[in-house]
């Protein structure tokens, strides 16, 4: 594609539409883009916890809404759900028992992005990320500054720790060590209490949702409470543009869930989009990103007996042509697709078959 020409077209479209409206997209607006044609079909995909999110996103896009409005409205359902312990309200907290949320959004037609990290007390970090994109000259705000910015824009603070997520955190704290004074529930004559202590699982969990709207424009969002019981202040891949999310309106979009540290050291989302630019399908591109993580995983503590990563990552991708794909390092992963016929779970491609549990 002649980039100079397409940029000129884009600027012309921007001028016609009024520069303000292109540079500062508002909810509910649709966007002209020189790089995409109108598509007859919209597409929404997400991580496996996004059945309701993709339904909502599809419904909005079918009504002509911009993909960014659609995917954010979709993931807000999961952020608001106290029963999903990996995102928003009810997300598992950090090691101190405080819920710290990360999120990013990226809008294809304007190629603008916004993100927040280690944000406390606001259940919809994806909306705050959007406000960062629209109302600042920055891309990423973190911690106290992100909270102050959210409050400035009318977001209301609330306690995000539900009883269920607090109890999970207490279990984790009580099972950390035989050397400290925290004990899980035990009977008065339990002699083996020290032996019964096992490290509780530090779980991952996130929602990534990508959309292609009827105008042929692409946007994406990733939102998470991150790694459960993380060191306070730890930020994963989700709010990092190029790692947990990347959109190029002329090519496609990619996002991730799973071990953020592995993705942060590989910038996989931008890599997936670049592979698609070279002609790879979304699934092939996601598999190549998994392969790169395997090649770059050197520390023995992160490898199993056969030298393969002992963690998982999953990638999700769509192309501007309306193709989709997903891949993970280990088998049994799922992702959600909605191309107009309802949201359905599909298998992710993978590099290695999980050993069967005996
Ligand atoms: N990738 C997220 C993080 O590392 C967690 C996840 O997707 O489960 O923070």
XYZ file of C-alpha atoms and ligand atoms in Angstrom:
367
model
C 0.000 0.000 0.000
C 1.204 3.523 -0.744
C 1.516 4.894 2.773
C 2.054 8.509 1.730
C -1.087 8.420 -0.297
C -3.160 6.754 2.381
C -1.930 9.225 4.992
C -2.889 12.098 2.715
C -6.319 10.528 2.286
C -6.599 10.113 6.019
C -5.737 13.751 6.660
C -8.253 14.807 4.040
C -10.900 12.663 5.697
C -9.889 14.167 9.041
C -10.280 17.677 7.729
C -13.660 16.909 6.203
C -14.889 15.308 9.375
C -13.536 18.187 11.477
C -10.130 17.559 13.058
C -11.536 17.584 16.576
C -13.875 14.728 15.905
C -11.158 12.504 14.488
C -8.532 13.301 17.081
C -10.866 13.193 20.035
C -13.345 10.426 19.288
C -16.452 10.494 21.396
C -18.665 7.637 22.411
C -21.286 6.896 19.806
C -19.462 8.473 16.851
C -18.633 6.598 13.711
C -15.404 7.160 11.844
C -14.516 7.540 8.221
C -11.226 5.872 7.439
C -9.207 5.820 4.273
C -7.569 2.549 5.249
C -10.652 0.387 5.533
C -13.745 -0.246 3.491
C -17.178 -0.776 4.947
C -17.678 -4.438 5.759
C -20.951 -6.287 5.490
C -20.181 -8.255 8.642
C -19.012 -7.176 12.032
C -16.797 -9.420 14.160
C -16.054 -9.590 17.873
C -13.677 -12.008 19.555
C -12.503 -12.338 23.139
C -10.861 -14.517 25.731
C -12.975 -17.425 26.981
C -14.697 -15.355 29.684
C -16.195 -13.019 27.070
C -19.411 -14.702 25.929
C -21.579 -11.842 27.226
C -18.992 -9.237 26.249
C -18.918 -10.329 22.604
C -22.735 -10.578 22.475
C -22.968 -6.996 23.664
C -20.192 -5.784 21.363
C -21.832 -7.446 18.360
C -25.245 -6.017 19.189
C -23.786 -2.497 19.316
C -21.745 -2.890 16.140
C -24.764 -4.224 14.260
C -26.517 -1.023 15.305
C -23.720 0.852 13.548
C -21.647 1.718 16.624
C -17.901 2.170 16.501
C -15.891 -0.919 17.491
C -14.314 0.921 20.448
C -17.706 1.779 21.985
C -18.742 -1.816 21.394
C -15.792 -3.660 22.934
C -15.633 -1.386 25.973
C -19.364 -1.810 26.633
C -18.803 -5.567 26.270
C -15.991 -5.856 28.811
C -17.808 -3.525 31.228
C -20.220 -6.425 31.831
C -17.323 -8.564 33.052
C -15.727 -5.721 35.029
C -19.066 -5.165 36.808
C -19.524 -8.864 37.579
C -18.426 -9.638 41.173
C -18.252 -13.343 40.301
C -15.449 -12.964 37.762
C -12.428 -12.890 40.062
C -9.969 -11.836 37.373
C -11.367 -8.474 36.292
C -12.824 -5.319 37.874
C -15.163 -5.677 40.860
C -14.310 -8.872 42.764
C -10.904 -9.237 41.078
C -8.356 -11.075 43.215
C -6.217 -8.576 45.129
C -2.471 -8.055 45.467
C -0.385 -9.496 48.304
C -1.653 -6.801 50.705
C -5.306 -7.515 49.913
C -5.764 -4.431 47.703
C -7.339 -4.833 44.263
C -5.161 -3.123 41.628
C -6.518 -3.043 38.088
C -4.807 -2.632 34.703
C -6.487 -1.851 31.369
C -5.770 -0.543 27.901
C -7.825 0.512 24.913
C -6.760 1.184 21.352
C -8.811 2.817 18.611
C -7.870 1.799 15.071
C -9.093 4.724 12.962
C -7.333 7.401 15.025
C -4.457 5.108 16.107
C -4.826 6.491 19.610
C -4.430 4.511 22.795
C -5.030 4.950 26.505
C -4.202 2.844 29.532
C -4.160 2.726 33.314
C -2.157 0.510 35.624
C -2.294 -0.343 39.322
C -5.561 1.603 39.568
C -7.426 1.083 42.850
C -11.092 1.527 43.781
C -12.543 2.085 40.295
C -14.322 -0.939 38.877
C -14.160 0.023 35.175
C -10.490 0.654 34.368
C -11.302 0.258 30.655
C -13.443 3.410 30.814
C -10.675 5.280 32.616
C -8.217 4.068 29.946
C -10.543 5.516 27.329
C -10.645 8.819 29.206
C -6.813 8.845 29.266
C -6.901 8.408 25.489
C -9.500 11.111 24.920
C -8.743 13.664 27.608
C -4.967 13.700 27.990
C -1.864 13.970 25.866
C -0.618 10.755 27.504
C -1.097 7.057 26.914
C -0.569 5.525 30.372
C -1.393 6.730 33.878
C -0.570 4.630 36.932
C -1.415 4.263 40.608
C -2.343 7.346 42.599
C -2.199 9.610 39.545
C -4.560 7.338 37.616
C -7.006 7.363 40.544
C -6.873 11.151 40.866
C -7.472 11.472 37.115
C -10.423 9.063 37.296
C -12.000 11.002 40.168
C -11.487 14.255 38.265
C -13.630 12.745 35.510
C -16.386 11.681 37.862
C -15.534 8.023 38.392
C -16.726 6.941 41.815
C -14.460 5.072 44.228
C -15.745 1.838 45.710
C -14.391 -1.154 47.545
C -13.610 -3.747 44.858
C -12.802 -6.561 47.275
C -15.817 -8.841 47.614
C -16.152 -11.291 50.520
C -15.317 -14.128 48.127
C -12.154 -12.547 46.760
C -11.086 -11.503 50.297
C -11.517 -15.101 51.512
C -9.425 -16.400 48.598
C -6.698 -13.905 49.529
C -6.822 -14.968 53.205
C -6.433 -18.622 52.128
C -3.408 -17.662 50.059
C -1.866 -15.677 52.925
C -2.436 -18.504 55.385
C -0.863 -21.076 53.113
C 2.298 -19.183 52.211
C 4.701 -20.424 54.808
C 5.177 -22.737 57.739
C 7.403 -20.091 59.279
C 4.847 -17.321 59.785
C 1.991 -17.047 62.273
C -0.970 -17.259 59.890
C -2.798 -20.603 60.034
C -5.580 -22.020 57.906
C -8.605 -23.365 59.838
C -7.586 -26.469 61.803
C -8.781 -28.530 64.743
C -7.370 -28.287 68.253
C -5.584 -31.649 67.927
C -4.236 -31.154 64.415
C -0.543 -32.080 64.645
C 0.149 -31.751 60.937
C -0.967 -28.209 60.353
C 2.512 -27.193 59.214
C 2.672 -30.051 56.723
C -0.741 -29.292 55.266
C 0.278 -25.843 54.159
C 0.668 -25.725 50.391
C 1.164 -22.700 48.233
C -2.210 -21.584 46.907
C -2.327 -21.132 43.174
C -1.414 -17.662 41.935
C -3.932 -17.432 39.152
C -4.030 -15.268 36.060
C -7.223 -13.999 34.422
C -8.138 -11.141 32.130
C -10.529 -10.230 29.368
C -9.328 -9.141 25.959
C -11.981 -8.164 23.384
C -11.344 -7.110 19.771
C -13.933 -5.749 17.340
C -14.267 -5.036 13.628
C -17.266 -2.788 12.962
C -19.459 -2.232 9.928
C -17.346 0.771 8.900
C -14.395 -1.625 8.598
C -12.701 -0.104 11.653
C -10.944 -2.100 14.355
C -10.534 -1.445 18.083
C -9.609 -3.432 21.148
C -9.560 -3.488 24.932
C -7.782 -5.539 27.586
C -8.783 -5.291 31.253
C -7.662 -7.260 34.300
C -6.947 -7.440 38.003
C -3.662 -9.025 36.912
C -1.748 -11.749 38.647
C -3.469 -12.714 41.896
C -1.525 -11.781 45.063
C 1.107 -9.900 43.058
C 3.638 -7.628 44.710
C 1.820 -4.299 45.178
C 2.605 -2.076 42.217
C 3.267 -4.986 39.856
C 1.969 -4.195 36.367
C 1.377 -6.920 33.809
C 1.104 -6.866 30.038
C -2.574 -5.864 29.805
C -2.125 -2.061 29.988
C 1.020 -2.013 27.859
C 0.313 -1.053 24.268
C 2.178 -3.450 22.005
C 2.209 -6.211 24.627
C -1.333 -6.809 25.962
C -3.065 -5.012 23.102
C -2.250 -3.582 19.713
C -4.387 -2.335 16.829
C -3.415 -1.233 13.355
C -6.522 -0.300 11.430
C -4.907 -1.214 8.117
C -3.944 -4.710 9.266
C -5.708 -6.051 12.348
C -5.541 -6.309 16.114
C -4.155 -8.612 18.766
C -4.429 -9.041 22.520
C -3.353 -11.426 25.226
C -4.071 -13.168 28.494
C -1.841 -15.336 30.646
C 1.620 -14.795 32.140
C 2.141 -11.096 31.578
C 5.846 -11.183 32.375
C 6.496 -13.449 29.373
C 4.543 -11.176 27.081
C 6.147 -7.995 28.418
C 9.565 -9.314 27.465
C 8.378 -10.115 23.924
C 5.831 -7.413 22.951
C 3.706 -10.092 21.387
C 0.629 -8.127 20.302
C 2.536 -5.765 18.065
C 4.506 -8.746 16.764
C 1.283 -10.584 15.869
C -0.016 -7.572 13.962
C 3.305 -7.309 12.130
C 3.140 -11.021 11.196
C -0.364 -10.427 9.819
C 0.947 -7.466 7.829
C 3.416 -9.908 6.255
C 0.518 -12.139 5.224
C 0.204 -14.623 8.088
C -3.289 -15.571 9.203
C -4.331 -14.471 12.725
C -3.876 -18.035 13.996
C -0.438 -18.458 12.400
C 0.627 -15.085 13.782
C -0.536 -16.030 17.303
C 1.326 -19.346 17.084
C 4.509 -17.576 16.003
C 4.221 -15.284 19.038
C 3.868 -18.354 21.300
C 6.897 -19.887 19.618
C 8.932 -16.715 20.237
C 8.069 -16.825 23.940
C 9.210 -20.454 24.090
C 12.512 -19.540 22.406
C 13.073 -16.658 24.820
C 12.252 -18.547 28.013
C 15.671 -19.410 29.415
C 15.307 -19.488 33.203
C 15.177 -23.033 34.538
C 12.539 -22.113 37.152
C 10.158 -21.362 34.269
C 10.725 -24.647 32.416
C 9.290 -28.113 32.881
C 11.305 -31.344 32.771
C 11.270 -31.274 28.957
C 12.494 -27.686 28.730
C 9.078 -26.259 27.830
C 7.541 -23.228 29.611
C 5.709 -24.257 32.770
C 3.244 -21.369 32.246
C 0.761 -20.437 29.580
C -0.048 -17.396 27.472
C -2.907 -16.982 25.016
C -3.148 -14.642 22.089
C -6.230 -13.483 20.181
C -6.182 -11.767 16.797
C -8.441 -10.455 14.067
C -7.540 -9.161 10.638
C -9.177 -6.302 8.813
C -10.517 -8.882 6.345
C -12.613 -10.373 9.144
C -10.452 -13.440 9.882
C -9.830 -14.457 13.483
C -7.579 -16.813 15.379
C -6.120 -17.600 18.760
C -3.236 -19.668 20.069
C -1.730 -20.661 23.383
C 1.447 -22.448 24.388
C -0.493 -25.298 25.987
C -3.588 -27.128 24.716
C -7.201 -26.873 25.946
C -7.442 -23.105 25.539
C -10.656 -21.562 24.232
C -11.641 -18.229 22.799
C -14.977 -16.645 21.926
C -16.066 -15.603 18.457
C -19.180 -13.747 17.407
C -19.511 -13.056 13.704
C -23.215 -12.458 13.792
C -24.548 -15.886 14.661
C -24.228 -15.702 18.448
C -21.128 -16.045 20.615
C -19.435 -19.427 20.551
C -16.364 -20.946 22.138
C -13.687 -22.240 19.775
C -10.455 -24.112 20.500
C -7.208 -22.157 20.470
C -4.371 -23.532 18.363
C -1.460 -24.613 20.556
C 2.157 -25.694 20.590
C 2.100 -28.478 23.197
C -0.517 -30.981 24.356
C -1.092 -30.695 28.101
C -0.038 -33.853 29.912
C -3.176 -35.744 30.940
C -3.943 -35.674 34.666
C -3.505 -39.080 36.245
N -1.870 -11.093 31.565
C -2.366 -10.660 32.851
C -1.232 -10.166 33.668
O -0.152 -10.749 33.595
C -3.037 -11.720 33.620
C -3.871 -12.673 32.853
O -4.121 -12.514 31.689
O -4.350 -13.636 33.416
O -1.447 -9.267 34.445
